Amino acid sequence: MAKRVAIVVGATGFTGQFLVKQLCESEEYAAVSVIVRRDFSYKHAKLDIQVKDFDKLGENDLDIADDLFCCLGTTMKKAKSKKNFEKVDLEYPLRIASLAKKRGIPNFHVISAVGSNKKSPFFYSQVKGRMEEALMEMELPHLFIYKPSLLTGDRGEFRLAERLSEGIFQLLNPILIGPLRRMRSIEGKQLAFAMYHFSIHNTKNDVTIYRPLDILNAKPLEDIEEQPISREELFNWEKREDIFVDPEKVNK
């Protein structure tokens, strides 16, 4: 299989950091380029780091690649205003997707959220819904939208509301089974793995949406080892009738 090339935007974020490491350590990707607004501490032989002003990104700032992963996202606490929140979670993803299309990058992957809807009464869900709809209207070659439920894991900063939610879900996850399993929280590392997994095992549909269960069910493919046949089984002709050919059935 030909080696792939990836671009990650939002590599310094919670999921982005896991994704970059996953891509660099994979056998399928020969090179990974990250576009960041500040220096990136992770180093790898496959990794190329480009520090850019997202407001000035142009088509030539994107390398030729197979996949562009957009992991951009912020919070109202960080953004401090709805306008700044929309810039990061709506305007930047749309701008980057447009540049990727012009550059001829075939696969665009983006993180949204479960419950996203442009008509939602909740601002966060509304912005994510508007982003999804606008990306679909762009008619990208292949668009992959990931809609996780609550993301958990060490973010390197304290967020009271999220810590409380994580604590609740740690108690609930074991009992959320069957149809309720889709409501489980998802670790950022698992979302990153799912993005990598579906990038190399994708459907090639124009638009593919991965919901919480799809993300949770993404698992490494296990290598099936061929078990040796014992001498006793090898020469037990009654059990190995499949190796004989019936002459009467040949060329019929």
PDB file of C-alpha atoms in Angstrom:
ATOM      1  CA  MET A   1       0.000   0.000   0.000  1.00  0.00           C
ATOM      2  CA  ALA A   2       1.315   3.441  -0.939  1.00  0.00           C
ATOM      3  CA  LYS A   3       2.406   5.602   1.980  1.00  0.00           C
ATOM      4  CA  ARG A   4       0.144   8.525   2.819  1.00  0.00           C
ATOM      5  CA  VAL A   5       0.793  12.162   3.706  1.00  0.00           C
ATOM      6  CA  ALA A   6      -1.274  14.053   6.287  1.00  0.00           C
ATOM      7  CA  ILE A   7      -1.780  17.654   7.375  1.00  0.00           C
ATOM      8  CA  VAL A   8      -3.100  18.387  10.853  1.00  0.00           C
ATOM      9  CA  VAL A   9      -4.512  21.786  11.767  1.00  0.00           C
ATOM     10  CA  GLY A  10      -5.168  22.231  15.467  1.00  0.00           C
ATOM     11  CA  ALA A  11      -2.296  19.961  16.469  1.00  0.00           C
ATOM     12  CA  THR A  12      -1.738  21.727  19.789  1.00  0.00           C
ATOM     13  CA  GLY A  13      -5.291  20.977  20.900  1.00  0.00           C
ATOM     14  CA  PHE A  14      -6.545  18.135  23.071  1.00  0.00           C
ATOM     15  CA  THR A  15      -7.346  15.625  20.305  1.00  0.00           C
ATOM     16  CA  GLY A  16      -4.855  17.049  17.815  1.00  0.00           C
ATOM     17  CA  GLN A  17      -1.859  16.158  19.976  1.00  0.00           C
ATOM     18  CA  PHE A  18      -2.948  12.530  20.214  1.00  0.00           C
ATOM     19  CA  LEU A  19      -3.673  12.400  16.479  1.00  0.00           C
ATOM     20  CA  VAL A  20      -0.259  13.735  15.417  1.00  0.00           C
ATOM     21  CA  LYS A  21       1.501  11.141  17.564  1.00  0.00           C
ATOM     22  CA  GLN A  22      -0.749   8.375  16.186  1.00  0.00           C
ATOM     23  CA  LEU A  23      -0.064   9.368  12.570  1.00  0.00           C
ATOM     24  CA  CYS A  24       3.692   9.709  13.072  1.00  0.00           C
ATOM     25  CA  GLU A  25       3.941   6.291  14.708  1.00  0.00           C
ATOM     26  CA  SER A  26       1.791   4.565  12.078  1.00  0.00           C
ATOM     27  CA  GLU A  27       3.173   2.571   9.176  1.00  0.00           C
ATOM     28  CA  GLU A  28       0.641   3.994   6.723  1.00  0.00           C
ATOM     29  CA  TYR A  29       1.815   7.622   6.896  1.00  0.00           C
ATOM     30  CA  ALA A  30       5.225   8.610   5.530  1.00  0.00           C
ATOM     31  CA  ALA A  31       4.982  12.307   6.406  1.00  0.00           C
ATOM     32  CA  VAL A  32       2.899  14.510   8.704  1.00  0.00           C
ATOM     33  CA  SER A  33       2.742  18.300   8.487  1.00  0.00           C
ATOM     34  CA  VAL A  34       1.198  20.409  11.238  1.00  0.00           C
ATOM     35  CA  ILE A  35       0.048  24.013  10.881  1.00  0.00           C
ATOM     36  CA  VAL A  36       0.066  25.724  14.248  1.00  0.00           C
ATOM     37  CA  ARG A  37      -0.089  29.246  15.643  1.00  0.00           C
ATOM     38  CA  ARG A  38       2.646  28.600  18.182  1.00  0.00           C
ATOM     39  CA  ASP A  39       5.596  26.234  18.502  1.00  0.00           C
ATOM     40  CA  PHE A  40       4.820  22.533  18.820  1.00  0.00           C
ATOM     41  CA  SER A  41       6.772  20.569  21.413  1.00  0.00           C
ATOM     42  CA  TYR A  42       6.350  17.061  19.947  1.00  0.00           C
ATOM     43  CA  LYS A  43       9.187  16.016  17.626  1.00  0.00           C
ATOM     44  CA  HIS A  44       9.398  13.118  15.168  1.00  0.00           C
ATOM     45  CA  ALA A  45      11.406  12.282  12.045  1.00  0.00           C
ATOM     46  CA  LYS A  46       8.210  12.281   9.944  1.00  0.00           C
ATOM     47  CA  LEU A  47       6.957  15.589  11.337  1.00  0.00           C
ATOM     48  CA  ASP A  48       7.178  19.012   9.690  1.00  0.00           C
ATOM     49  CA  ILE A  49       6.053  21.970  11.827  1.00  0.00           C
ATOM     50  CA  GLN A  50       4.778  25.167  10.205  1.00  0.00           C
ATOM     51  CA  VAL A  51       3.929  28.143  12.403  1.00  0.00           C
ATOM     52  CA  LYS A  52       1.363  30.282  10.568  1.00  0.00           C
ATOM     53  CA  ASP A  53      -1.125  33.088  11.121  1.00  0.00           C
ATOM     54  CA  PHE A  54      -4.490  31.426  10.465  1.00  0.00           C
ATOM     55  CA  ASP A  55      -5.958  34.740   9.331  1.00  0.00           C
ATOM     56  CA  LYS A  56      -3.414  34.861   6.505  1.00  0.00           C
ATOM     57  CA  LEU A  57      -3.400  31.241   5.376  1.00  0.00           C
ATOM     58  CA  GLY A  58      -3.229  30.781   1.624  1.00  0.00           C
ATOM     59  CA  GLU A  59      -3.394  27.850  -0.760  1.00  0.00           C
ATOM     60  CA  ASN A  60       0.408  27.607  -0.950  1.00  0.00           C
ATOM     61  CA  ASP A  61       0.627  27.157   2.818  1.00  0.00           C
ATOM     62  CA  LEU A  62      -0.804  23.651   2.394  1.00  0.00           C
ATOM     63  CA  ASP A  63       1.419  20.841   1.199  1.00  0.00           C
ATOM     64  CA  ILE A  64       0.133  18.211  -1.208  1.00  0.00           C
ATOM     65  CA  ALA A  65      -1.448  15.558   0.984  1.00  0.00           C
ATOM     66  CA  ASP A  66      -3.906  12.676   1.098  1.00  0.00           C
ATOM     67  CA  ASP A  67      -5.686  13.776   4.277  1.00  0.00           C
ATOM     68  CA  LEU A  68      -6.244  17.068   6.052  1.00  0.00           C
ATOM     69  CA  PHE A  69      -7.393  16.715   9.659  1.00  0.00           C
ATOM     70  CA  CYS A  70      -9.028  19.797  11.175  1.00  0.00           C
ATOM     71  CA  CYS A  71      -8.966  19.507  14.971  1.00  0.00           C
ATOM     72  CA  LEU A  72      -9.681  23.163  15.712  1.00  0.00           C
ATOM     73  CA  GLY A  73     -11.925  24.027  18.605  1.00  0.00           C
ATOM     74  CA  THR A  74     -12.135  26.373  21.559  1.00  0.00           C
ATOM     75  CA  THR A  75     -14.373  27.239  24.505  1.00  0.00           C
ATOM     76  CA  MET A  76     -16.280  30.374  25.396  1.00  0.00           C
ATOM     77  CA  LYS A  77     -13.962  30.785  28.380  1.00  0.00           C
ATOM     78  CA  LYS A  78     -10.942  30.971  26.081  1.00  0.00           C
ATOM     79  CA  ALA A  79     -12.648  32.811  23.224  1.00  0.00           C
ATOM     80  CA  LYS A  80     -14.245  35.381  25.588  1.00  0.00           C
ATOM     81  CA  SER A  81     -16.862  36.304  22.972  1.00  0.00           C
ATOM     82  CA  LYS A  82     -19.227  34.613  20.513  1.00  0.00           C
ATOM     83  CA  LYS A  83     -17.434  36.334  17.632  1.00  0.00           C
ATOM     84  CA  ASN A  84     -14.065  34.842  18.586  1.00  0.00           C
ATOM     85  CA  PHE A  85     -15.650  31.447  19.195  1.00  0.00           C
ATOM     86  CA  GLU A  86     -17.176  31.466  15.701  1.00  0.00           C
ATOM     87  CA  LYS A  87     -13.816  32.421  14.195  1.00  0.00           C
ATOM     88  CA  VAL A  88     -12.128  29.303  15.590  1.00  0.00           C
ATOM     89  CA  ASP A  89     -14.977  26.774  15.336  1.00  0.00           C
ATOM     90  CA  LEU A  90     -16.635  28.000  12.141  1.00  0.00           C
ATOM     91  CA  GLU A  91     -14.631  30.457  10.038  1.00  0.00           C
ATOM     92  CA  TYR A  92     -11.236  28.754  10.250  1.00  0.00           C
ATOM     93  CA  PRO A  93     -12.505  25.226   9.401  1.00  0.00           C
ATOM     94  CA  LEU A  94     -14.434  26.571   6.397  1.00  0.00           C
ATOM     95  CA  ARG A  95     -11.453  28.588   5.175  1.00  0.00           C
ATOM     96  CA  ILE A  96      -9.091  25.646   5.541  1.00  0.00           C
ATOM     97  CA  ALA A  97     -11.532  23.292   3.788  1.00  0.00           C
ATOM     98  CA  SER A  98     -11.794  25.728   0.879  1.00  0.00           C
ATOM     99  CA  LEU A  99      -7.990  25.921   0.587  1.00  0.00           C
ATOM    100  CA  ALA A 100      -7.730  22.119   0.766  1.00  0.00           C
ATOM    101  CA  LYS A 101     -10.206  21.756  -2.091  1.00  0.00           C
ATOM    102  CA  LYS A 102      -8.258  24.228  -4.235  1.00  0.00           C
ATOM    103  CA  ARG A 103      -5.032  22.411  -3.389  1.00  0.00           C
ATOM    104  CA  GLY A 104      -6.528  19.103  -4.525  1.00  0.00           C
ATOM    105  CA  ILE A 105      -6.409  17.371  -1.128  1.00  0.00           C
ATOM    106  CA  PRO A 106      -9.011  14.584  -1.487  1.00  0.00           C
ATOM    107  CA  ASN A 107      -9.938  13.857   2.140  1.00  0.00           C
ATOM    108  CA  PHE A 108     -11.034  16.464   4.702  1.00  0.00           C
ATOM    109  CA  HIS A 109     -11.633  15.295   8.288  1.00  0.00           C
ATOM    110  CA  VAL A 110     -13.226  17.575  10.872  1.00  0.00           C
ATOM    111  CA  ILE A 111     -14.308  17.278  14.514  1.00  0.00           C
ATOM    112  CA  SER A 112     -17.847  18.401  15.266  1.00  0.00           C
ATOM    113  CA  ALA A 113     -20.028  17.256  18.174  1.00  0.00           C
ATOM    114  CA  VAL A 114     -23.000  15.061  18.941  1.00  0.00           C
ATOM    115  CA  GLY A 115     -26.209  17.100  18.945  1.00  0.00           C
ATOM    116  CA  SER A 116     -24.902  19.675  16.481  1.00  0.00           C
ATOM    117  CA  ASN A 117     -27.749  21.513  14.771  1.00  0.00           C
ATOM    118  CA  LYS A 118     -27.837  24.984  13.263  1.00  0.00           C
ATOM    119  CA  LYS A 119     -31.301  25.481  14.817  1.00  0.00           C
ATOM    120  CA  SER A 120     -30.205  24.416  18.290  1.00  0.00           C
ATOM    121  CA  PRO A 121     -30.996  26.812  21.161  1.00  0.00           C
ATOM    122  CA  PHE A 122     -27.452  26.170  22.414  1.00  0.00           C
ATOM    123  CA  PHE A 123     -24.819  28.374  20.827  1.00  0.00           C
ATOM    124  CA  TYR A 124     -22.100  25.696  20.761  1.00  0.00           C
ATOM    125  CA  SER A 125     -24.320  23.112  19.029  1.00  0.00           C
ATOM    126  CA  GLN A 126     -25.656  25.781  16.665  1.00  0.00           C
ATOM    127  CA  VAL A 127     -22.154  26.785  15.508  1.00  0.00           C
ATOM    128  CA  LYS A 128     -21.149  23.163  14.962  1.00  0.00           C
ATOM    129  CA  GLY A 129     -24.335  22.572  12.970  1.00  0.00           C
ATOM    130  CA  ARG A 130     -23.671  25.601  10.771  1.00  0.00           C
ATOM    131  CA  MET A 131     -20.129  24.394  10.175  1.00  0.00           C
ATOM    132  CA  GLU A 132     -21.295  20.928   9.091  1.00  0.00           C
ATOM    133  CA  GLU A 133     -23.895  22.311   6.703  1.00  0.00           C
ATOM    134  CA  ALA A 134     -21.480  24.802   5.133  1.00  0.00           C
ATOM    135  CA  LEU A 135     -18.838  22.085   4.624  1.00  0.00           C
ATOM    136  CA  MET A 136     -21.383  19.821   2.914  1.00  0.00           C
ATOM    137  CA  GLU A 137     -22.371  22.668   0.613  1.00  0.00           C
ATOM    138  CA  MET A 138     -18.729  23.023  -0.491  1.00  0.00           C
ATOM    139  CA  GLU A 139     -18.968  19.645  -2.261  1.00  0.00           C
ATOM    140  CA  LEU A 140     -15.542  18.522  -1.097  1.00  0.00           C
ATOM    141  CA  PRO A 141     -14.240  15.314  -2.740  1.00  0.00           C
ATOM    142  CA  HIS A 142     -14.556  13.391   0.544  1.00  0.00           C
ATOM    143  CA  LEU A 143     -15.763  14.900   3.804  1.00  0.00           C
ATOM    144  CA  PHE A 144     -15.497  13.004   7.107  1.00  0.00           C
ATOM    145  CA  ILE A 145     -17.339  14.461  10.105  1.00  0.00           C
ATOM    146  CA  TYR A 146     -16.666  13.105  13.598  1.00  0.00           C
ATOM    147  CA  LYS A 147     -19.410  13.737  16.169  1.00  0.00           C
ATOM    148  CA  PRO A 148     -18.160  12.583  19.583  1.00  0.00           C
ATOM    149  CA  SER A 149     -20.060  12.842  22.829  1.00  0.00           C
ATOM    150  CA  LEU A 150     -18.321  14.331  25.875  1.00  0.00           C
ATOM    151  CA  LEU A 151     -14.549  14.115  25.414  1.00  0.00           C
ATOM    152  CA  THR A 152     -12.564  13.090  28.468  1.00  0.00           C
ATOM    153  CA  GLY A 153      -8.883  12.973  29.360  1.00  0.00           C
ATOM    154  CA  ASP A 154      -6.109  15.144  30.710  1.00  0.00           C
ATOM    155  CA  ARG A 155      -6.291  18.529  28.987  1.00  0.00           C
ATOM    156  CA  GLY A 156      -3.472  20.037  30.996  1.00  0.00           C
ATOM    157  CA  GLU A 157      -5.828  22.636  32.490  1.00  0.00           C
ATOM    158  CA  PHE A 158      -8.564  22.654  35.100  1.00  0.00           C
ATOM    159  CA  ARG A 159     -12.161  23.071  33.898  1.00  0.00           C
ATOM    160  CA  LEU A 160     -14.632  22.639  36.753  1.00  0.00           C
ATOM    161  CA  ALA A 161     -17.703  21.846  34.630  1.00  0.00           C
ATOM    162  CA  GLU A 162     -15.834  19.291  32.534  1.00  0.00           C
ATOM    163  CA  ARG A 163     -14.243  17.654  35.590  1.00  0.00           C
ATOM    164  CA  LEU A 164     -17.681  17.265  37.152  1.00  0.00           C
ATOM    165  CA  SER A 165     -19.074  15.826  33.905  1.00  0.00           C
ATOM    166  CA  GLU A 166     -16.151  13.422  33.590  1.00  0.00           C
ATOM    167  CA  GLY A 167     -16.709  12.213  37.136  1.00  0.00           C
ATOM    168  CA  ILE A 168     -20.379  11.557  36.449  1.00  0.00           C
ATOM    169  CA  PHE A 169     -19.631   9.687  33.222  1.00  0.00           C
ATOM    170  CA  GLN A 170     -16.951   7.555  34.902  1.00  0.00           C
ATOM    171  CA  LEU A 171     -19.747   6.240  37.094  1.00  0.00           C
ATOM    172  CA  LEU A 172     -22.304   5.963  34.275  1.00  0.00           C
ATOM    173  CA  ASN A 173     -20.185   4.477  31.456  1.00  0.00           C
ATOM    174  CA  PRO A 174     -20.124   0.896  32.849  1.00  0.00           C
ATOM    175  CA  ILE A 175     -23.919   0.784  33.060  1.00  0.00           C
ATOM    176  CA  LEU A 176     -24.542   2.450  29.700  1.00  0.00           C
ATOM    177  CA  ILE A 177     -24.908  -0.729  27.653  1.00  0.00           C
ATOM    178  CA  GLY A 178     -26.921  -1.795  24.626  1.00  0.00           C
ATOM    179  CA  PRO A 179     -28.676   1.164  22.954  1.00  0.00           C
ATOM    180  CA  LEU A 180     -27.465   3.451  25.777  1.00  0.00           C
ATOM    181  CA  ARG A 181     -23.806   2.796  24.898  1.00  0.00           C
ATOM    182  CA  ARG A 182     -23.928   5.670  22.399  1.00  0.00           C
ATOM    183  CA  MET A 183     -24.256   8.050  25.343  1.00  0.00           C
ATOM    184  CA  ARG A 184     -20.889   7.069  26.850  1.00  0.00           C
ATOM    185  CA  SER A 185     -18.124   9.645  27.113  1.00  0.00           C
ATOM    186  CA  ILE A 186     -15.163   9.232  24.753  1.00  0.00           C
ATOM    187  CA  GLU A 187     -11.479   9.690  25.562  1.00  0.00           C
ATOM    188  CA  GLY A 188      -9.633  12.176  23.358  1.00  0.00           C
ATOM    189  CA  LYS A 189      -7.104   9.469  22.565  1.00  0.00           C
ATOM    190  CA  GLN A 190      -9.887   7.196  21.265  1.00  0.00           C
ATOM    191  CA  LEU A 191     -11.244   9.946  19.006  1.00  0.00           C
ATOM    192  CA  ALA A 192      -7.749  10.493  17.598  1.00  0.00           C
ATOM    193  CA  PHE A 193      -7.382   6.773  16.925  1.00  0.00           C
ATOM    194  CA  ALA A 194     -10.786   6.660  15.232  1.00  0.00           C
ATOM    195  CA  MET A 195      -9.792   9.535  12.916  1.00  0.00           C
ATOM    196  CA  TYR A 196      -6.609   7.704  11.960  1.00  0.00           C
ATOM    197  CA  HIS A 197      -8.441   4.369  11.623  1.00  0.00           C
ATOM    198  CA  PHE A 198     -11.188   5.705   9.354  1.00  0.00           C
ATOM    199  CA  SER A 199      -8.688   7.643   7.245  1.00  0.00           C
ATOM    200  CA  ILE A 200      -7.143   4.373   6.092  1.00  0.00           C
ATOM    201  CA  HIS A 201     -10.353   2.286   6.143  1.00  0.00           C
ATOM    202  CA  ASN A 202     -12.802   4.882   4.864  1.00  0.00           C
ATOM    203  CA  THR A 203     -15.912   4.465   2.765  1.00  0.00           C
ATOM    204  CA  LYS A 204     -14.947   6.938   0.035  1.00  0.00           C
ATOM    205  CA  ASN A 205     -18.458   8.377   0.146  1.00  0.00           C
ATOM    206  CA  ASP A 206     -18.828  12.082  -0.604  1.00  0.00           C
ATOM    207  CA  VAL A 207     -19.845  12.664   3.024  1.00  0.00           C
ATOM    208  CA  THR A 208     -19.392  10.229   5.904  1.00  0.00           C
ATOM    209  CA  ILE A 209     -20.536  10.981   9.446  1.00  0.00           C
ATOM    210  CA  TYR A 210     -19.056   9.077  12.381  1.00  0.00           C
ATOM    211  CA  ARG A 211     -21.209   9.124  15.499  1.00  0.00           C
ATOM    212  CA  PRO A 212     -20.251   8.152  19.077  1.00  0.00           C
ATOM    213  CA  LEU A 213     -20.708   4.393  18.569  1.00  0.00           C
ATOM    214  CA  ASP A 214     -18.591   4.448  15.394  1.00  0.00           C
ATOM    215  CA  ILE A 215     -15.843   6.257  17.281  1.00  0.00           C
ATOM    216  CA  LEU A 216     -16.042   3.923  20.285  1.00  0.00           C
ATOM    217  CA  ASN A 217     -16.015   0.826  18.067  1.00  0.00           C
ATOM    218  CA  ALA A 218     -12.876   1.798  16.139  1.00  0.00           C
ATOM    219  CA  LYS A 219     -10.237  -0.718  17.203  1.00  0.00           C
ATOM    220  CA  PRO A 220      -6.798  -1.797  15.966  1.00  0.00           C
ATOM    221  CA  LEU A 221      -6.935  -4.642  13.468  1.00  0.00           C
ATOM    222  CA  GLU A 222      -5.504  -7.778  15.028  1.00  0.00           C
ATOM    223  CA  ASP A 223      -3.004  -9.783  13.007  1.00  0.00           C
ATOM    224  CA  ILE A 224      -4.331 -13.303  12.582  1.00  0.00           C
ATOM    225  CA  GLU A 225      -1.448 -15.741  13.021  1.00  0.00           C
ATOM    226  CA  GLU A 226      -1.620 -18.868  10.893  1.00  0.00           C
ATOM    227  CA  GLN A 227      -1.532 -21.875  13.213  1.00  0.00           C
ATOM    228  CA  PRO A 228       0.801 -24.726  12.183  1.00  0.00           C
ATOM    229  CA  ILE A 229      -0.823 -28.056  11.268  1.00  0.00           C
ATOM    230  CA  SER A 230       0.341 -31.006  13.329  1.00  0.00           C
ATOM    231  CA  ARG A 231       1.740 -34.113  11.596  1.00  0.00           C
ATOM    232  CA  GLU A 232      -1.229 -36.148  12.845  1.00  0.00           C
ATOM    233  CA  GLU A 233      -3.737 -33.708  11.297  1.00  0.00           C
ATOM    234  CA  LEU A 234      -1.647 -33.349   8.127  1.00  0.00           C
ATOM    235  CA  PHE A 235      -1.884 -37.052   7.287  1.00  0.00           C
ATOM    236  CA  ASN A 236      -5.443 -37.641   8.503  1.00  0.00           C
ATOM    237  CA  TRP A 237      -6.928 -37.964   5.010  1.00  0.00           C
ATOM    238  CA  GLU A 238     -10.494 -38.359   6.239  1.00  0.00           C
ATOM    239  CA  LYS A 239     -10.419 -34.881   7.730  1.00  0.00           C
ATOM    240  CA  ARG A 240      -8.642 -33.359   4.707  1.00  0.00           C
ATOM    241  CA  GLU A 241     -11.044 -34.408   1.947  1.00  0.00           C
ATOM    242  CA  ASP A 242     -11.006 -30.795   0.683  1.00  0.00           C
ATOM    243  CA  ILE A 243      -7.522 -31.253  -0.835  1.00  0.00           C
ATOM    244  CA  PHE A 244      -8.708 -33.889  -3.319  1.00  0.00           C
ATOM    245  CA  VAL A 245     -10.252 -32.975  -6.661  1.00  0.00           C
ATOM    246  CA  ASP A 246     -13.051 -35.037  -8.164  1.00  0.00           C
ATOM    247  CA  PRO A 247     -12.014 -35.662 -11.813  1.00  0.00           C
ATOM    248  CA  GLU A 248     -15.673 -35.845 -12.868  1.00  0.00           C
ATOM    249  CA  LYS A 249     -16.217 -32.237 -11.722  1.00  0.00           C
ATOM    250  CA  VAL A 250     -13.217 -30.794 -13.550  1.00  0.00           C
ATOM    251  CA  ASN A 251     -13.992 -28.648 -16.646  1.00  0.00           C
ATOM    252  CA  LYS A 252     -17.728 -28.997 -16.179  1.00  0.00           C
TER     253      LYS A 252
END
